[in-house]
mmCIF file of C-alpha atoms and ligand atoms in Angstrom:
data_model
loop_
_atom_site.group_PDB
_atom_site.id
_atom_site.type_symbol
_atom_site.label_atom_id
_atom_site.label_comp_id
_atom_site.label_asym_id
_atom_site.label_seq_id
_atom_site.Cartn_x
_atom_site.Cartn_y
_atom_site.Cartn_z
ATOM 1 C CA MET A 135 0.000 0.000 0.000
ATOM 2 C CA LYS A 136 1.129 3.486 -0.803
ATOM 3 C CA GLU A 137 1.381 5.879 2.093
ATOM 4 C CA THR A 138 -0.715 8.653 0.687
ATOM 5 C CA THR A 139 -3.548 10.515 2.338
ATOM 6 C CA GLU A 140 -4.953 13.194 0.037
ATOM 7 C CA PRO A 141 -8.114 11.885 -1.653
ATOM 8 C CA LEU A 142 -8.023 12.809 -5.334
ATOM 9 C CA ILE A 143 -11.267 11.050 -6.163
ATOM 10 C CA ARG A 144 -14.198 10.879 -3.753
ATOM 11 C CA PHE A 145 -17.585 9.208 -4.140
ATOM 12 C CA GLU A 146 -20.034 10.352 -1.448
ATOM 13 C CA LYS A 147 -23.233 8.313 -1.113
ATOM 14 C CA VAL A 148 -23.702 8.148 -4.876
ATOM 15 C CA THR A 149 -27.049 6.734 -5.925
ATOM 16 C CA LYS A 150 -28.060 6.040 -9.526
ATOM 17 C CA THR A 151 -31.262 4.446 -10.742
ATOM 18 C CA PHE A 152 -32.202 3.486 -14.297
ATOM 19 C CA GLY A 153 -35.963 2.999 -14.577
ATOM 20 C CA SER A 154 -36.873 0.909 -11.580
ATOM 21 C CA LYS A 155 -33.370 -0.552 -11.224
ATOM 22 C CA ARG A 156 -31.117 0.958 -8.568
ATOM 23 C CA ILE A 157 -27.584 0.450 -9.886
ATOM 24 C CA LEU A 158 -25.510 2.452 -7.381
ATOM 25 C CA ASN A 159 -26.768 2.495 -3.818
ATOM 26 C CA GLU A 160 -25.171 5.213 -1.675
ATOM 27 C CA LEU A 161 -21.752 4.208 -2.980
ATOM 28 C CA SER A 162 -18.907 5.873 -1.063
ATOM 29 C CA PHE A 163 -15.160 5.485 -1.476
ATOM 30 C CA ASP A 164 -11.981 7.550 -1.812
ATOM 31 C CA VAL A 165 -8.929 7.137 -3.986
ATOM 32 C CA SER A 166 -5.775 8.767 -2.639
ATOM 33 C CA LYS A 167 -3.292 10.614 -4.797
ATOM 34 C CA GLY A 168 -0.931 8.084 -6.356
ATOM 35 C CA GLU A 169 -3.125 5.119 -5.476
ATOM 36 C CA THR A 170 -4.303 2.399 -7.871
ATOM 37 C CA LEU A 171 -7.728 1.135 -6.869
ATOM 38 C CA VAL A 172 -9.044 -2.014 -8.519
ATOM 39 C CA ILE A 173 -12.794 -2.570 -8.741
ATOM 40 C CA MET A 174 -14.004 -6.130 -9.167
ATOM 41 C CA GLY A 175 -17.495 -7.550 -9.105
ATOM 42 C CA PRO A 176 -20.103 -9.477 -11.048
ATOM 43 C CA SER A 177 -21.169 -8.381 -14.498
ATOM 44 C CA GLY A 178 -23.893 -5.737 -14.525
ATOM 45 C CA THR A 179 -23.192 -4.585 -10.996
ATOM 46 C CA GLY A 180 -22.367 -0.980 -11.879
ATOM 47 C CA LYS A 181 -18.591 -0.901 -12.351
ATOM 48 C CA SER A 182 -18.650 0.922 -15.685
ATOM 49 C CA VAL A 183 -21.474 3.160 -14.454
ATOM 50 C CA THR A 184 -19.218 4.123 -11.520
ATOM 51 C CA LEU A 185 -16.407 5.168 -13.866
ATOM 52 C CA ARG A 186 -18.814 7.143 -16.049
ATOM 53 C CA HIS A 187 -19.729 9.180 -12.978
ATOM 54 C CA ALA A 188 -16.058 9.801 -12.278
ATOM 55 C CA ILE A 189 -15.599 11.653 -15.581
ATOM 56 C CA GLY A 190 -18.945 13.434 -15.531
ATOM 57 C CA LEU A 191 -20.494 11.385 -18.356
ATOM 58 C CA MET A 192 -23.255 10.475 -15.903
ATOM 59 C CA GLN A 193 -24.665 12.467 -12.987
ATOM 60 C CA PRO A 194 -25.795 10.880 -9.722
ATOM 61 C CA ASP A 195 -29.457 11.042 -8.672
ATOM 62 C CA SER A 196 -28.131 11.910 -5.233
ATOM 63 C CA GLY A 197 -24.728 12.103 -3.603
ATOM 64 C CA ARG A 198 -21.536 13.686 -4.936
ATOM 65 C CA VAL A 199 -18.521 12.787 -7.010
ATOM 66 C CA VAL A 200 -15.469 14.955 -6.412
ATOM 67 C CA VAL A 201 -12.440 14.691 -8.692
ATOM 68 C CA ALA A 202 -9.306 16.784 -8.102
ATOM 69 C CA GLY A 203 -11.326 19.153 -5.946
ATOM 70 C CA HIS A 204 -14.171 19.575 -8.458
ATOM 71 C CA ASP A 205 -17.733 18.501 -7.759
ATOM 72 C CA MET A 206 -18.578 16.758 -11.041
ATOM 73 C CA SER A 207 -22.239 17.893 -10.849
ATOM 74 C CA THR A 208 -21.474 21.593 -10.644
ATOM 75 C CA ILE A 209 -18.119 21.884 -12.463
ATOM 76 C CA SER A 210 -18.011 24.701 -15.021
ATOM 77 C CA ARG A 211 -17.526 23.854 -18.701
ATOM 78 C CA LYS A 212 -14.141 25.559 -18.625
ATOM 79 C CA ASP A 213 -12.924 23.582 -15.602
ATOM 80 C CA LEU A 214 -14.329 20.373 -17.084
ATOM 81 C CA ALA A 215 -12.412 20.953 -20.332
ATOM 82 C CA GLU A 216 -9.224 21.509 -18.333
ATOM 83 C CA LEU A 217 -9.862 18.486 -16.113
ATOM 84 C CA ARG A 218 -10.374 16.294 -19.184
ATOM 85 C CA THR A 219 -6.758 16.930 -20.237
ATOM 86 C CA LYS A 220 -5.639 15.634 -16.851
ATOM 87 C CA VAL A 221 -7.833 12.561 -16.939
ATOM 88 C CA GLY A 222 -7.473 9.580 -19.282
ATOM 89 C CA TYR A 223 -10.279 7.083 -19.864
ATOM 90 C CA LEU A 224 -10.003 3.691 -21.454
ATOM 91 C CA PHE A 225 -13.533 2.708 -22.439
ATOM 92 C CA GLN A 226 -14.608 -0.899 -21.985
ATOM 93 C CA GLU A 227 -15.850 -1.044 -25.553
ATOM 94 C CA GLY A 228 -12.915 0.880 -27.022
ATOM 95 C CA ALA A 229 -15.086 3.729 -28.271
ATOM 96 C CA LEU A 230 -12.912 4.522 -31.285
ATOM 97 C CA ILE A 231 -14.358 6.757 -33.963
ATOM 98 C CA ASN A 232 -14.922 4.448 -36.901
ATOM 99 C CA TRP A 233 -14.449 6.920 -39.706
ATOM 100 C CA MET A 234 -11.075 8.143 -38.402
ATOM 101 C CA SER A 235 -7.759 6.341 -38.814
ATOM 102 C CA VAL A 236 -6.070 4.802 -35.792
ATOM 103 C CA GLY A 237 -3.519 7.619 -35.636
ATOM 104 C CA ASP A 238 -6.197 10.315 -35.869
ATOM 105 C CA ASN A 239 -8.181 8.624 -33.098
ATOM 106 C CA VAL A 240 -5.183 8.722 -30.765
ATOM 107 C CA ALA A 241 -4.327 12.294 -31.831
ATOM 108 C CA LEU A 242 -7.851 13.605 -31.203
ATOM 109 C CA PRO A 243 -7.432 14.732 -27.553
ATOM 110 C CA LEU A 244 -4.244 16.601 -28.526
ATOM 111 C CA ARG A 245 -5.928 18.292 -31.489
ATOM 112 C CA GLU A 246 -8.912 19.277 -29.339
ATOM 113 C CA ASN A 247 -7.111 20.408 -26.212
ATOM 114 C CA THR A 248 -3.589 21.556 -27.129
ATOM 115 C CA ASP A 249 -1.907 23.760 -29.709
ATOM 116 C CA PHE A 250 0.860 21.310 -30.619
ATOM 117 C CA ASP A 251 1.855 21.393 -34.273
ATOM 118 C CA GLU A 252 1.419 18.381 -36.536
ATOM 119 C CA ASP A 253 5.039 17.165 -36.099
ATOM 120 C CA GLU A 254 4.708 17.235 -32.333
ATOM 121 C CA ILE A 255 1.342 15.447 -32.467
ATOM 122 C CA ARG A 256 2.765 12.804 -34.798
ATOM 123 C CA ALA A 257 5.744 12.138 -32.513
ATOM 124 C CA ARG A 258 3.573 11.882 -29.406
ATOM 125 C CA VAL A 259 1.066 9.554 -31.038
ATOM 126 C CA GLU A 260 3.810 7.256 -32.363
ATOM 127 C CA GLN A 261 5.404 7.148 -28.900
ATOM 128 C CA LYS A 262 2.133 6.134 -27.221
ATOM 129 C CA LEU A 263 1.376 3.547 -29.910
ATOM 130 C CA GLU A 264 4.823 2.069 -29.346
ATOM 131 C CA LEU A 265 4.140 1.930 -25.602
ATOM 132 C CA VAL A 266 1.180 -0.365 -26.309
ATOM 133 C CA HIS A 267 3.181 -2.451 -28.826
ATOM 134 C CA LEU A 268 1.596 -1.125 -31.993
ATOM 135 C CA LYS A 269 3.707 -0.195 -35.009
ATOM 136 C CA ASP A 270 2.842 1.056 -38.492
ATOM 137 C CA VAL A 271 -0.851 1.339 -37.729
ATOM 138 C CA TRP A 272 -1.479 5.078 -38.158
ATOM 139 C CA GLU A 273 -3.358 4.767 -41.449
ATOM 140 C CA ARG A 274 -5.348 1.653 -40.528
ATOM 141 C CA MET A 275 -9.059 2.054 -39.811
ATOM 142 C CA PRO A 276 -10.575 0.767 -36.530
ATOM 143 C CA SER A 277 -12.745 -1.706 -38.450
ATOM 144 C CA ASP A 278 -9.646 -3.236 -40.084
ATOM 145 C CA ILE A 279 -7.791 -4.159 -36.888
ATOM 146 C CA SER A 280 -8.439 -6.844 -34.277
ATOM 147 C CA GLY A 281 -10.402 -6.277 -31.068
ATOM 148 C CA GLY A 282 -7.226 -6.542 -29.005
ATOM 149 C CA MET A 283 -5.539 -3.938 -31.206
ATOM 150 C CA ARG A 284 -8.543 -1.619 -30.867
ATOM 151 C CA LYS A 285 -8.297 -1.954 -27.094
ATOM 152 C CA ARG A 286 -4.648 -0.928 -27.230
ATOM 153 C CA VAL A 287 -5.421 2.012 -29.519
ATOM 154 C CA GLY A 288 -7.980 3.076 -26.896
ATOM 155 C CA LEU A 289 -5.266 2.784 -24.269
ATOM 156 C CA ALA A 290 -2.839 4.900 -26.327
ATOM 157 C CA ARG A 291 -5.590 7.526 -26.654
ATOM 158 C CA ALA A 292 -6.251 7.428 -22.890
ATOM 159 C CA LEU A 293 -2.550 8.120 -22.268
ATOM 160 C CA ILE A 294 -1.979 10.705 -24.993
ATOM 161 C CA THR A 295 -2.274 13.853 -22.848
ATOM 162 C CA ASP A 296 -0.026 12.371 -20.118
ATOM 163 C CA PRO A 297 -2.919 12.459 -17.640
ATOM 164 C CA GLU A 298 -2.547 12.514 -13.858
ATOM 165 C CA ILE A 299 -5.621 10.350 -13.336
ATOM 166 C CA ILE A 300 -6.463 7.326 -15.503
ATOM 167 C CA PHE A 301 -9.629 5.248 -15.490
ATOM 168 C CA TYR A 302 -9.196 1.834 -17.080
ATOM 169 C CA ASP A 303 -12.367 -0.132 -17.853
ATOM 170 C CA GLU A 304 -11.223 -3.721 -18.368
ATOM 171 C CA PRO A 305 -7.808 -2.977 -19.886
ATOM 172 C CA ASN A 306 -7.128 -6.694 -20.413
ATOM 173 C CA ALA A 307 -10.335 -7.622 -22.185
ATOM 174 C CA GLY A 308 -9.685 -9.177 -25.574
ATOM 175 C CA LEU A 309 -5.893 -9.260 -25.191
ATOM 176 C CA ASP A 310 -3.720 -12.365 -25.426
ATOM 177 C CA PRO A 311 -1.957 -13.329 -22.158
ATOM 178 C CA GLU A 312 1.397 -11.826 -23.126
ATOM 179 C CA ILE A 313 0.036 -8.432 -24.190
ATOM 180 C CA SER A 314 -2.369 -8.498 -21.242
ATOM 181 C CA MET A 315 0.542 -8.880 -18.826
ATOM 182 C CA SER A 316 2.510 -6.124 -20.549
ATOM 183 C CA VAL A 317 -0.503 -3.810 -20.179
ATOM 184 C CA ASN A 318 -0.625 -4.689 -16.455
ATOM 185 C CA HIS A 319 3.037 -3.779 -16.106
ATOM 186 C CA LEU A 320 2.500 -0.566 -18.043
ATOM 187 C CA ILE A 321 -0.306 0.437 -15.626
ATOM 188 C CA ARG A 322 1.960 -0.303 -12.653
ATOM 189 C CA GLU A 323 4.896 1.505 -14.229
ATOM 190 C CA LEU A 324 2.802 4.639 -14.855
ATOM 191 C CA ALA A 325 1.750 4.601 -11.195
ATOM 192 C CA ASP A 326 5.268 4.002 -9.876
ATOM 193 C CA SER A 327 7.259 6.329 -12.097
ATOM 194 C CA LEU A 328 4.781 9.175 -12.573
ATOM 195 C CA GLY A 329 2.615 8.848 -9.468
ATOM 196 C CA ILE A 330 -0.541 8.464 -11.550
ATOM 197 C CA THR A 331 -3.771 7.892 -9.670
ATOM 198 C CA SER A 332 -6.088 5.314 -11.182
ATOM 199 C CA ILE A 333 -9.139 3.148 -10.974
ATOM 200 C CA VAL A 334 -8.899 -0.164 -12.814
ATOM 201 C CA ILE A 335 -11.880 -2.400 -13.483
ATOM 202 C CA THR A 336 -10.883 -5.970 -14.184
ATOM 203 C CA HIS A 337 -12.095 -9.551 -13.921
ATOM 204 C CA LEU A 338 -8.527 -10.912 -13.827
ATOM 205 C CA LEU A 339 -6.520 -11.797 -10.722
ATOM 206 C CA SER A 340 -3.356 -11.510 -12.815
ATOM 207 C CA CYS A 341 -4.191 -7.817 -13.191
ATOM 208 C CA VAL A 342 -5.000 -7.386 -9.477
ATOM 209 C CA ARG A 343 -1.673 -8.980 -8.588
ATOM 210 C CA VAL A 344 0.383 -6.559 -10.669
ATOM 211 C CA VAL A 345 -1.483 -3.267 -10.489
ATOM 212 C CA ALA A 346 -3.540 -2.998 -7.288
ATOM 213 C CA ASP A 347 -2.762 -1.029 -4.164
ATOM 214 C CA ARG A 348 -6.282 -1.740 -2.941
ATOM 215 C CA VAL A 349 -9.245 -3.776 -4.150
ATOM 216 C CA ILE A 350 -12.928 -3.170 -3.684
ATOM 217 C CA MET A 351 -15.659 -5.545 -4.691
ATOM 218 C CA LEU A 352 -18.927 -4.023 -5.847
ATOM 219 C CA GLU A 353 -22.181 -5.830 -5.647
ATOM 220 C CA ALA A 354 -25.746 -4.591 -5.927
ATOM 221 C CA GLY A 355 -24.421 -1.064 -6.185
ATOM 222 C CA ASP A 356 -22.370 -0.959 -3.012
ATOM 223 C CA ILE A 357 -19.022 -2.098 -1.669
ATOM 224 C CA VAL A 358 -19.065 -5.540 -0.108
ATOM 225 C CA VAL A 359 -15.296 -5.882 0.363
ATOM 226 C CA ASP A 360 -12.525 -3.255 0.637
ATOM 227 C CA THR A 361 -9.134 -4.853 1.152
ATOM 228 C CA THR A 362 -5.506 -5.325 0.127
ATOM 229 C CA PRO A 363 -4.660 -7.264 -3.046
ATOM 230 C CA ALA A 364 -3.005 -10.018 -0.998
ATOM 231 C CA GLU A 365 -6.097 -10.462 1.172
ATOM 232 C CA PHE A 366 -8.335 -10.383 -1.884
ATOM 233 C CA ILE A 367 -6.325 -12.986 -3.764
ATOM 234 C CA ALA A 368 -6.157 -15.188 -0.654
ATOM 235 C CA ALA A 369 -9.987 -15.059 -0.746
ATOM 236 C CA ASN A 370 -10.325 -15.038 3.023
ATOM 237 C CA HIS A 371 -13.638 -13.225 2.758
ATOM 238 C CA PRO A 372 -16.448 -15.719 2.063
ATOM 239 C CA ARG A 373 -18.048 -13.615 -0.692
ATOM 240 C CA VAL A 374 -14.691 -13.145 -2.436
ATOM 241 C CA LYS A 375 -14.070 -16.863 -2.226
ATOM 242 C CA GLN A 376 -17.425 -17.579 -3.822
ATOM 243 C CA PHE A 377 -16.883 -14.901 -6.506
ATOM 244 C CA LEU A 378 -13.382 -16.048 -7.420
ATOM 245 C CA GLY A 379 -14.563 -19.633 -7.492
ATOM 246 C CA GLU A 380 -17.004 -18.579 -10.170
ATOM 247 C CA PHE A 381 -14.942 -16.166 -12.217
ATOM 248 C CA ALA A 382 -11.196 -16.332 -11.458
ATOM 249 C CA ASP A 383 -8.635 -16.586 -14.268
HETATM 250 N N1 ATP B 699 -27.269 4.502 -19.861
HETATM 251 C C1 ATP B 699 -27.910 3.491 -19.268
HETATM 252 N N2 ATP B 699 -29.257 3.409 -19.280
HETATM 253 C C2 ATP B 699 -29.915 2.410 -18.677
HETATM 254 N N3 ATP B 699 -29.305 1.394 -18.023
HETATM 255 C C3 ATP B 699 -27.972 1.410 -17.979
HETATM 256 C C4 ATP B 699 -27.200 2.455 -18.604
HETATM 257 N N4 ATP B 699 -25.884 2.200 -18.392
HETATM 258 C C5 ATP B 699 -25.835 1.059 -17.672
HETATM 259 N N5 ATP B 699 -27.072 0.589 -17.427
HETATM 260 C C6 ATP B 699 -27.388 -0.617 -16.643
HETATM 261 O O1 ATP B 699 -26.709 -0.541 -15.412
HETATM 262 C C7 ATP B 699 -26.266 -1.826 -15.003
HETATM 263 C C8 ATP B 699 -24.792 -1.797 -14.678
HETATM 264 O O2 ATP B 699 -24.070 -1.621 -15.883
HETATM 265 P P1 ATP B 699 -22.483 -1.538 -15.932
HETATM 266 O O3 ATP B 699 -22.141 -1.347 -17.367
HETATM 267 O O4 ATP B 699 -21.979 -0.550 -14.965
HETATM 268 O O5 ATP B 699 -22.075 -3.006 -15.441
HETATM 269 P P2 ATP B 699 -20.608 -3.564 -15.174
HETATM 270 O O6 ATP B 699 -20.482 -3.848 -13.714
HETATM 271 O O7 ATP B 699 -19.610 -2.673 -15.792
HETATM 272 O O8 ATP B 699 -20.684 -4.981 -15.942
HETATM 273 P P3 ATP B 699 -19.589 -5.733 -16.887
HETATM 274 O O9 ATP B 699 -18.680 -6.479 -15.942
HETATM 275 O O10 ATP B 699 -20.444 -6.669 -17.688
HETATM 276 O O11 ATP B 699 -18.916 -4.714 -17.718
HETATM 277 C C9 ATP B 699 -26.668 -2.788 -16.117
HETATM 278 O O12 ATP B 699 -27.878 -3.408 -15.738
HETATM 279 C C10 ATP B 699 -26.876 -1.878 -17.300
HETATM 280 O O13 ATP B 699 -27.818 -2.416 -18.179
HETATM 281 MG MG1 MG B 700 -18.428 -2.766 -17.403
#
């Protein structure tokens, strides 16, 4: 565990209901500066919905989400635009823009939020693509590459502004074991060398083992377990034991 105290991300009694279904039920947790929090839990339990609240893509019905000192419900457009350059988001489904090349997809946040010239943008995009083990892909279209490659393009895009906070929604999904492990090490390396704060959603213990400072398990919209990675993997908690028995890699 990292010895940090300042909460950079705070969920305060966040409740979210879709129709008659309550997805988040007074969910509260903090993530300290420099900490990597892993969220695990059954499918459909609100993990992705939680992350969407953290970047202001969804608003709570009640409760508050505070990121880097900003209440995400009342943040001004100007502050939100600035915050977005400090926050990277790897979407579960990739969320690449289909009619743009791979390189243009990764370059998009730089073109929208910085005044770098084309040479600078090109160099930065190539560097991030290399970091995720992709070469000579700039001109390819998202529909012409594999799902695992699309995931890595999404990761390169999440990293392109050198964010201080990164949200990873299932960074390993669709990757072969070797690339999956290298992505885990990349997440850890970014935390260790740059002090990046992150939330990682995963179903894989191999990811927990490498990246986590802390693990929470979500179920029915609230936290049922909040523990260290070692304790989680040891499955001392009965619900964790049952969950890992069902889903562990
Ligand atoms: N925009 C939305 N409108 C209505 N329902 C939604 C919306 N987004 C999510 N949901 C519902 O909220 C629930 C939680 O979804 P979420 O995507 O957070 O699950 P998850 O824990 O990420 O699951 P998985 O492990 O399968 O990715 C699901 O029942 C989903 O159908
Ligand atoms: Mg999800």
